[in-house]
PDB file of C-alpha atoms in Angstrom:
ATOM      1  CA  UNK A   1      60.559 -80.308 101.953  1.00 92.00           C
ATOM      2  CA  UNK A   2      62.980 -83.048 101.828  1.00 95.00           C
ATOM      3  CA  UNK A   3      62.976 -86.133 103.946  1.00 95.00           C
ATOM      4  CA  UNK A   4      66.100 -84.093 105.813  1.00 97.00           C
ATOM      5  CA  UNK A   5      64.547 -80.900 106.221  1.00 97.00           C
ATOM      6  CA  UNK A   6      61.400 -82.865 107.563  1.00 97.00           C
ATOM      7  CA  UNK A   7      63.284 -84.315 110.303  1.00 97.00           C
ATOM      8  CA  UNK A   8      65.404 -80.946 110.890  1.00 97.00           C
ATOM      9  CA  UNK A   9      61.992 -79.341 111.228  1.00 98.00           C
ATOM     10  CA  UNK A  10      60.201 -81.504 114.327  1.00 98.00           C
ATOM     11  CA  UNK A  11      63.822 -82.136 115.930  1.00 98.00           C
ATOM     12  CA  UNK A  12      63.910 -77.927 115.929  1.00 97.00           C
ATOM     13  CA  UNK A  13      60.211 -78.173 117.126  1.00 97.00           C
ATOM     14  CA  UNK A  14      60.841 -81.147 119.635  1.00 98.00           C
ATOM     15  CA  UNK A  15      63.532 -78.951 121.091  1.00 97.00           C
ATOM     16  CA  UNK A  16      61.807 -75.602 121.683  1.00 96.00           C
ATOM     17  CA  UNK A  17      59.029 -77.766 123.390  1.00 97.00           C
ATOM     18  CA  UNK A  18      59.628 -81.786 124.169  1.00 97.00           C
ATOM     19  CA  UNK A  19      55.809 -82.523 125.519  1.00 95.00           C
ATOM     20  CA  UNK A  20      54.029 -79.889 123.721  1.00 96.00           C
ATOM     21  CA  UNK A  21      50.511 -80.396 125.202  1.00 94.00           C
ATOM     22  CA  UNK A  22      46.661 -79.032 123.780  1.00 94.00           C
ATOM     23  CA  UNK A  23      45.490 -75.658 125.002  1.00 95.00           C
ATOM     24  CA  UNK A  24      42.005 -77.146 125.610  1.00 96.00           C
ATOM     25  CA  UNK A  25      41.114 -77.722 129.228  1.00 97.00           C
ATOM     26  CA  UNK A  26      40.155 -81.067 130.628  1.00 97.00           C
ATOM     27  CA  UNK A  27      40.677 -83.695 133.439  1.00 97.00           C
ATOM     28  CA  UNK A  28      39.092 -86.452 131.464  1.00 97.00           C
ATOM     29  CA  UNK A  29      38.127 -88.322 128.112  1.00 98.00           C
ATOM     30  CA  UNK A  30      34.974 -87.061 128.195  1.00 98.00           C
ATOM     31  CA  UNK A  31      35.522 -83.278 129.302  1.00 98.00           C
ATOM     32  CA  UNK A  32      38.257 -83.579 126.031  1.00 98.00           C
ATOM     33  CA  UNK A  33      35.577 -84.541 123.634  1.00 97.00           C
ATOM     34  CA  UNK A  34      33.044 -81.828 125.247  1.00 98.00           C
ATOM     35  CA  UNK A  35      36.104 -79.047 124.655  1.00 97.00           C
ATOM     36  CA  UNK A  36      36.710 -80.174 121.009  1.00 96.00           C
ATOM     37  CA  UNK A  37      32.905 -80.819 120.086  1.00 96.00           C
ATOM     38  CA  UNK A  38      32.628 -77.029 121.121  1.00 96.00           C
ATOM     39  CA  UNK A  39      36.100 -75.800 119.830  1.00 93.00           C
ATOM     40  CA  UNK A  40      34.573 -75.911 115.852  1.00 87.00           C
ATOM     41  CA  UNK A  41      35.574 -71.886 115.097  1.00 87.00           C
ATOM     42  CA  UNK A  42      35.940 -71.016 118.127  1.00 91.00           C
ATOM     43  CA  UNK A  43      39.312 -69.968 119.738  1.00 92.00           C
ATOM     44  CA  UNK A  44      40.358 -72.576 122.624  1.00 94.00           C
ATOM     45  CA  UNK A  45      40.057 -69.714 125.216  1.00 95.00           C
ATOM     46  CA  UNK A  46      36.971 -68.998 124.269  1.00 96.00           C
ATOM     47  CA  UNK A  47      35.930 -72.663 125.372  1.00 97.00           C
ATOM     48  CA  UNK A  48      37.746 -72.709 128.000  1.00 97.00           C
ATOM     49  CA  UNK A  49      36.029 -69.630 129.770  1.00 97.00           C
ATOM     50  CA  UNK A  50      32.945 -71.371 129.108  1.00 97.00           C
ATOM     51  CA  UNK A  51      33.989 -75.011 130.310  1.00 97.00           C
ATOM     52  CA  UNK A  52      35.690 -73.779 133.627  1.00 97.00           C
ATOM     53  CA  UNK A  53      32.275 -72.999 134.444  1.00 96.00           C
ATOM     54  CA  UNK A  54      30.436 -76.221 132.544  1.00 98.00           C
ATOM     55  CA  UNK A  55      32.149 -78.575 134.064  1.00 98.00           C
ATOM     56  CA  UNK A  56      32.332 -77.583 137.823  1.00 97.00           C
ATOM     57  CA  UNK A  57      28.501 -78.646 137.207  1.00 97.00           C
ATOM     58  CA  UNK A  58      28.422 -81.301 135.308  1.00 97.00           C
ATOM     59  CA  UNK A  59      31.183 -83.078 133.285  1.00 97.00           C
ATOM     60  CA  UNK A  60      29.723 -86.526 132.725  1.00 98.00           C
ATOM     61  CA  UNK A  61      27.331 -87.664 130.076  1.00 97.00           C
ATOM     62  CA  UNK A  62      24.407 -88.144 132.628  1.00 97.00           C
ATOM     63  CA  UNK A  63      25.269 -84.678 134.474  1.00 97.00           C
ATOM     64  CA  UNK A  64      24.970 -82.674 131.056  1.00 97.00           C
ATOM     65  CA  UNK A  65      21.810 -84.530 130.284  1.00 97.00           C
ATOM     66  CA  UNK A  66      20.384 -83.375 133.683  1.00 97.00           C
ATOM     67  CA  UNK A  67      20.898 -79.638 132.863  1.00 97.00           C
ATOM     68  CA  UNK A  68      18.931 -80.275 129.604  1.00 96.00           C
ATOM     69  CA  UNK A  69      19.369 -78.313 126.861  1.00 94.00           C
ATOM     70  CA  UNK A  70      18.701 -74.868 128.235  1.00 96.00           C
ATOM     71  CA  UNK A  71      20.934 -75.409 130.965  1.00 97.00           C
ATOM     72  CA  UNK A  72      23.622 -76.438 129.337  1.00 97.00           C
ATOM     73  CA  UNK A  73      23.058 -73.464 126.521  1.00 97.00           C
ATOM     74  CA  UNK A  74      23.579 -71.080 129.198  1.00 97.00           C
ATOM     75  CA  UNK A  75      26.997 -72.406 130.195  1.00 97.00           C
ATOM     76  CA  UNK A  76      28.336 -72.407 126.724  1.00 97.00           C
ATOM     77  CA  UNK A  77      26.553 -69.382 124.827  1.00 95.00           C
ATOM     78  CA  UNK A  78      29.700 -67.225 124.531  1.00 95.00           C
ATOM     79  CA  UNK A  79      30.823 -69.695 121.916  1.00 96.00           C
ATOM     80  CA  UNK A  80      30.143 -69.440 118.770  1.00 91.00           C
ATOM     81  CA  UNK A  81      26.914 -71.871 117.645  1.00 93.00           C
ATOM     82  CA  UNK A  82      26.590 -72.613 120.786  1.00 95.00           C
ATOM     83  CA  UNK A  83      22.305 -73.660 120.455  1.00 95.00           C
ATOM     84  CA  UNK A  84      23.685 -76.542 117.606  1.00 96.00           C
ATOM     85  CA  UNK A  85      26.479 -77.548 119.523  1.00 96.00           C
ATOM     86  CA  UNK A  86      24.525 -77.651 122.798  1.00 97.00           C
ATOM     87  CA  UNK A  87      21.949 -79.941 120.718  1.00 96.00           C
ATOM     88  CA  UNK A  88      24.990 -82.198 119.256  1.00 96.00           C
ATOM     89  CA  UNK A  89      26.543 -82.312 122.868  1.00 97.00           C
ATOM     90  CA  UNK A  90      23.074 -83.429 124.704  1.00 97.00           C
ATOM     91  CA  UNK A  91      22.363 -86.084 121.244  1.00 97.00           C
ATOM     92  CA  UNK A  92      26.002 -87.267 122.042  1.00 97.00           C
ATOM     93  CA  UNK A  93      25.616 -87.746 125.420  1.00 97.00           C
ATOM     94  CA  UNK A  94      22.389 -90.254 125.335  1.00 97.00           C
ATOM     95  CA  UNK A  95      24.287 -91.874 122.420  1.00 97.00           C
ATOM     96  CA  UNK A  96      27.280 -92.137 124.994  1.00 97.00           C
ATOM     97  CA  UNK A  97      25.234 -94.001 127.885  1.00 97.00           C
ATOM     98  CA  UNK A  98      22.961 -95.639 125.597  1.00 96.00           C
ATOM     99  CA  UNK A  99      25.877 -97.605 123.384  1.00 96.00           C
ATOM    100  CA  UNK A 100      28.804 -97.155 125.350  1.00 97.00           C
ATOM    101  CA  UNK A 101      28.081 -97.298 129.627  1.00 96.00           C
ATOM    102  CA  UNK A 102      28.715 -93.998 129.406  1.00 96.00           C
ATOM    103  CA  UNK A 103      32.577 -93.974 128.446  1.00 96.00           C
ATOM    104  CA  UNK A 104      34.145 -92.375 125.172  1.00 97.00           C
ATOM    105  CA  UNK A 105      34.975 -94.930 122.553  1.00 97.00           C
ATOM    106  CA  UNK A 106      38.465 -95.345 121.276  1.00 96.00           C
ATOM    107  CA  UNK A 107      37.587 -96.326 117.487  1.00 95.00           C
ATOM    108  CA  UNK A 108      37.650 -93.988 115.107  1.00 95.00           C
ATOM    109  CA  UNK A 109      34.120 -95.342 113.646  1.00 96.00           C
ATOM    110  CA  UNK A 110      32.268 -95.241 117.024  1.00 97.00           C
ATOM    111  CA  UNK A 111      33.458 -91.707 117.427  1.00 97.00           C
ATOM    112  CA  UNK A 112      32.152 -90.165 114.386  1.00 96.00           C
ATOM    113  CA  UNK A 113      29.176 -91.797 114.837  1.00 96.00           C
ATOM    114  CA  UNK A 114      28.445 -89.042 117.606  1.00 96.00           C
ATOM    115  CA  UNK A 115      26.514 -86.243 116.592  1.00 95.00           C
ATOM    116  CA  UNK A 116      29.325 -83.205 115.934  1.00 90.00           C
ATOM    117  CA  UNK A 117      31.901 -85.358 116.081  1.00 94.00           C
ATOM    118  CA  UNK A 118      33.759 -85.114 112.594  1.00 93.00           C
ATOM    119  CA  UNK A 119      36.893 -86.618 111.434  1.00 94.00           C
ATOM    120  CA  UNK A 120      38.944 -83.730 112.776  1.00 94.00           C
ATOM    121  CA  UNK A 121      37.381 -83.930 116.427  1.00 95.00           C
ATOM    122  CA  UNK A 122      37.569 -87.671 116.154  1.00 96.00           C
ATOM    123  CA  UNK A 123      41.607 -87.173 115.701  1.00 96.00           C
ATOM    124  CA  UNK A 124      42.799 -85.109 118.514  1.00 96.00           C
ATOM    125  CA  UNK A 125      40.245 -87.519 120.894  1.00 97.00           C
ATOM    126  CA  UNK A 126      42.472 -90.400 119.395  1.00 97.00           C
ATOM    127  CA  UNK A 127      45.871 -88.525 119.726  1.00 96.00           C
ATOM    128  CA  UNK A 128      45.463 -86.701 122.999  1.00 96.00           C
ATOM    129  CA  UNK A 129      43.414 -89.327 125.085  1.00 96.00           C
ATOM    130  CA  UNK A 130      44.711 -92.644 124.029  1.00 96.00           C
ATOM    131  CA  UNK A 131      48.337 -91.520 122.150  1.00 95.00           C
ATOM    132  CA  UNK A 132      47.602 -92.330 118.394  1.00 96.00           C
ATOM    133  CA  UNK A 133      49.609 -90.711 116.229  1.00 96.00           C
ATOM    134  CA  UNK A 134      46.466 -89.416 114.200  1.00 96.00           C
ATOM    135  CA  UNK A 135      46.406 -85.565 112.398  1.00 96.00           C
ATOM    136  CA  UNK A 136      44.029 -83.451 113.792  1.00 94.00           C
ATOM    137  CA  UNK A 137      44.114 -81.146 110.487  1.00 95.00           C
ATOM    138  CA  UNK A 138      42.324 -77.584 111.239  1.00 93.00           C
ATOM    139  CA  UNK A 139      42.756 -74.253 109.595  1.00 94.00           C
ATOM    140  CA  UNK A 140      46.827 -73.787 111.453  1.00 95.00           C
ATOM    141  CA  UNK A 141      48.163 -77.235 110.190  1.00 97.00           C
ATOM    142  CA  UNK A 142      46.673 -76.896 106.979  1.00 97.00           C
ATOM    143  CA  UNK A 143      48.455 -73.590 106.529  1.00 97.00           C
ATOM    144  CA  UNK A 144      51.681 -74.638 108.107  1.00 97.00           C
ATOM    145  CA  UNK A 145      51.171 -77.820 105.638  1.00 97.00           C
ATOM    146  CA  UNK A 146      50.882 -76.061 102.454  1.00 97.00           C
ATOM    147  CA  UNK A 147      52.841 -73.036 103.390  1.00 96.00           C
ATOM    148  CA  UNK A 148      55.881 -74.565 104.785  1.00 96.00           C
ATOM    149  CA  UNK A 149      55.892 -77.446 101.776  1.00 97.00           C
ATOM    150  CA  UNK A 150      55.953 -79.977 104.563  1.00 97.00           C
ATOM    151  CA  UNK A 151      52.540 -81.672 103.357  1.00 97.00           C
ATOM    152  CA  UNK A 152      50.793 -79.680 100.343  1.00 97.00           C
ATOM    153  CA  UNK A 153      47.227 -80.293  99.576  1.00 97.00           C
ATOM    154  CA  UNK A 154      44.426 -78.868  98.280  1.00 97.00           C
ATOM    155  CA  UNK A 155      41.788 -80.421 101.210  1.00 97.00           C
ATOM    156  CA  UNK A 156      42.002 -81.283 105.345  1.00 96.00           C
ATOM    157  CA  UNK A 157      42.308 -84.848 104.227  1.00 96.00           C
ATOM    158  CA  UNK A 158      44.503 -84.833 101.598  1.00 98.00           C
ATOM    159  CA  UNK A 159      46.820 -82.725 103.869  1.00 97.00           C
ATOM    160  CA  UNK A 160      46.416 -85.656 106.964  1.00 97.00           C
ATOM    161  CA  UNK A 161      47.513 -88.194 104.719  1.00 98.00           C
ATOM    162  CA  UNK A 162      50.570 -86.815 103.660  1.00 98.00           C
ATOM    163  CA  UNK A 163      51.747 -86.099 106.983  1.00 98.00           C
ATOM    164  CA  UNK A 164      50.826 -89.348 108.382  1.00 97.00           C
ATOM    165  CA  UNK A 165      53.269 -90.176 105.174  1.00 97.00           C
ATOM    166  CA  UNK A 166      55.872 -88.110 105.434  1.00 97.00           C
ATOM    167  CA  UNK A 167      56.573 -86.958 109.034  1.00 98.00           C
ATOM    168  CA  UNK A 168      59.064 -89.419 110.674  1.00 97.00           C
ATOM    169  CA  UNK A 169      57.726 -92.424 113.332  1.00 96.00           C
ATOM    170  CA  UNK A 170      59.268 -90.786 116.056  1.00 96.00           C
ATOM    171  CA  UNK A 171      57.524 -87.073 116.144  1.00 97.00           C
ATOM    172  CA  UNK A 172      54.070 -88.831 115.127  1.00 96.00           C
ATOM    173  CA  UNK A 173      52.374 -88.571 118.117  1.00 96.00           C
ATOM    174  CA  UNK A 174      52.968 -84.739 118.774  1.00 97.00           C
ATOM    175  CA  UNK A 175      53.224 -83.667 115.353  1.00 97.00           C
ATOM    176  CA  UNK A 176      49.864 -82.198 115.278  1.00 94.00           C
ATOM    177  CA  UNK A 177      50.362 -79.957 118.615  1.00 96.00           C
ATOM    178  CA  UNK A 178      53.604 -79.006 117.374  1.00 97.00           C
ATOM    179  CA  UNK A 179      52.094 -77.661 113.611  1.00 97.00           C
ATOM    180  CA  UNK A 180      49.338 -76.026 115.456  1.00 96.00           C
ATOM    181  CA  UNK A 181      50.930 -73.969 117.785  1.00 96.00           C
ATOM    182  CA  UNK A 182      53.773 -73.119 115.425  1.00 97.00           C
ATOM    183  CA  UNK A 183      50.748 -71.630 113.189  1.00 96.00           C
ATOM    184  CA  UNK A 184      48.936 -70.377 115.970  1.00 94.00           C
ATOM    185  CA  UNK A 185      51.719 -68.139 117.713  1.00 95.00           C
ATOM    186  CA  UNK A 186      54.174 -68.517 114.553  1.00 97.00           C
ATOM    187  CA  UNK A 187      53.356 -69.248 111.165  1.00 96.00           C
ATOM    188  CA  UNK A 188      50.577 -66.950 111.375  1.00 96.00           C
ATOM    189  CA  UNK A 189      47.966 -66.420 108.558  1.00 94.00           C
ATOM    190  CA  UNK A 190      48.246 -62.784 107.774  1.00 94.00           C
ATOM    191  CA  UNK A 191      51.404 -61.713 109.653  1.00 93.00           C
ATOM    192  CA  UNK A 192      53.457 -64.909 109.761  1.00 94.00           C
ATOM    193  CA  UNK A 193      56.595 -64.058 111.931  1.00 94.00           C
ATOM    194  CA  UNK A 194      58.991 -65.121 109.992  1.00 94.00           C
ATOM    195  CA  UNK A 195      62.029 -63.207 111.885  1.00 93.00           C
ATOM    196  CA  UNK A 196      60.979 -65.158 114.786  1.00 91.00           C
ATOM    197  CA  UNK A 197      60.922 -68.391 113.192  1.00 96.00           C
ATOM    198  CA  UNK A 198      63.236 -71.083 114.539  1.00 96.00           C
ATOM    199  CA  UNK A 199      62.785 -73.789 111.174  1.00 96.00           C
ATOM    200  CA  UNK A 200      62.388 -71.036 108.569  1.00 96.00           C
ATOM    201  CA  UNK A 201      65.501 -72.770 106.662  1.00 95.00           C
ATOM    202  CA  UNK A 202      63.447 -75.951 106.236  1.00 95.00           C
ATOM    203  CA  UNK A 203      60.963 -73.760 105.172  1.00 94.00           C
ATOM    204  CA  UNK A 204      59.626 -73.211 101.496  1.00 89.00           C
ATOM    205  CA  UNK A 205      58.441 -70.209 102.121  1.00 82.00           C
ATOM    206  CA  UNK A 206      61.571 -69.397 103.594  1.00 70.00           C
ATOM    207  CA  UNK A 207      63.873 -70.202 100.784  1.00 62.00           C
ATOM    208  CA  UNK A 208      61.142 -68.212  98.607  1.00 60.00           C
ATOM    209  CA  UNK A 209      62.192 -64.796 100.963  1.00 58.00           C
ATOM    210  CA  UNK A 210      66.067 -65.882 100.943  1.00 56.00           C
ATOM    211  CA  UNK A 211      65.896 -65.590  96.620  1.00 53.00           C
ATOM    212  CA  UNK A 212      63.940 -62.604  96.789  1.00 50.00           C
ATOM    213  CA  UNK A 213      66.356 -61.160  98.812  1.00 47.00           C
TER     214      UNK A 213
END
């Protein structure tokens, strides 16, 4: 994509949704980090099913730690790996009130110091919670990336970086929600919906259909 289709693209986006928001369910820092520690493949309903439940129990560091981990394993074992991410979750939680009186950092270091926290998770904790225009790169933006031309790479990181390069200062900050739910409900991997598609003429893929035609 040129720099004009890249700004065509996310004012087209920014249109069809101006506050485009994460599906995850949460009412606070920590309840986000919970949902995206457990969201690693897994779907974002699936976790929320299972968090509606957690955290009418127990959504503070010190409240999961007093389930221990069987307890909280049988609030979360409808999603997928739940016994390691129940382990990461209770390891994370000591780490939490042990380092940090309890509270979720806001660096990116301190955060992937926590067990299960990756770069990835450590992103959309930085974007959604405290407004940083990070890139939360999972399996939809790197698709949409690569597929679309917007930000071709051949890894999650390599990907990040060239959005963080090339999408403009002012859709930063909900870039990533934007290129996730356009691959989610969109850009699909198998049966993208092209006919539907509102920035297919920014698209590479969509110039690629317009010459085969």
């Amino acid at each position: 994509m040129t720099p004009a289709q890249i700004e065509r693209f996310f004012a087209t986006l920014q249109r069809a949704n101006p506050a485009p928001q994460t599906e995850l369910e949460y009412a606070s820092v920590f309840e986000l980090l919970t949902a995206v520690l457990l969201s690693a493949q897994a779907t974002d309903v699936g976790v929320n099913k299972a968090t509606r439940r957690l955290f009418a129990v127990a959504n503070t560091p010190q409240k999961i730690l007093a389930l221990g981990q069987d307890g909280l394993e049988s609030y979360i074992k409808t999603i997928g790996l739940y016994r390691s991410k129940a382990r990461h979750l209770m390891e994370t939680c000591r780490l939490l009130i042990d380092r940090h009186g309890g509270q979720v950092p806001r660096s990116r270091e301190a955060l992937e110091a926590l067990p299960g926290v990756g770069r990835k998770t450590a992103n959309v904790v930085l974007n959604v919670a405290f407004g940083e225009p990070t890139m939360a790169v999972d399996t939809h933006i790197f698709r949409v990336s690569n597929r679309t031309g917007l930000a071709p790479g051949a890894t999650p990181l390599a990907v990040e970086q060239g959005l963080l390069a090339r999408v403009p200062e002012a859709y930063r900050v909900d870039a990533h929600h934007w290129l996730i739910l356009h691959g989610r409900y969109v850009c699909q991997a198998r049966k993208p919906q092209c006919s539907h598609c509102t920035v297919i003429a920014e698209c590479d893929m969509g110039s690629s259909l317009k010459s085969a035609a």
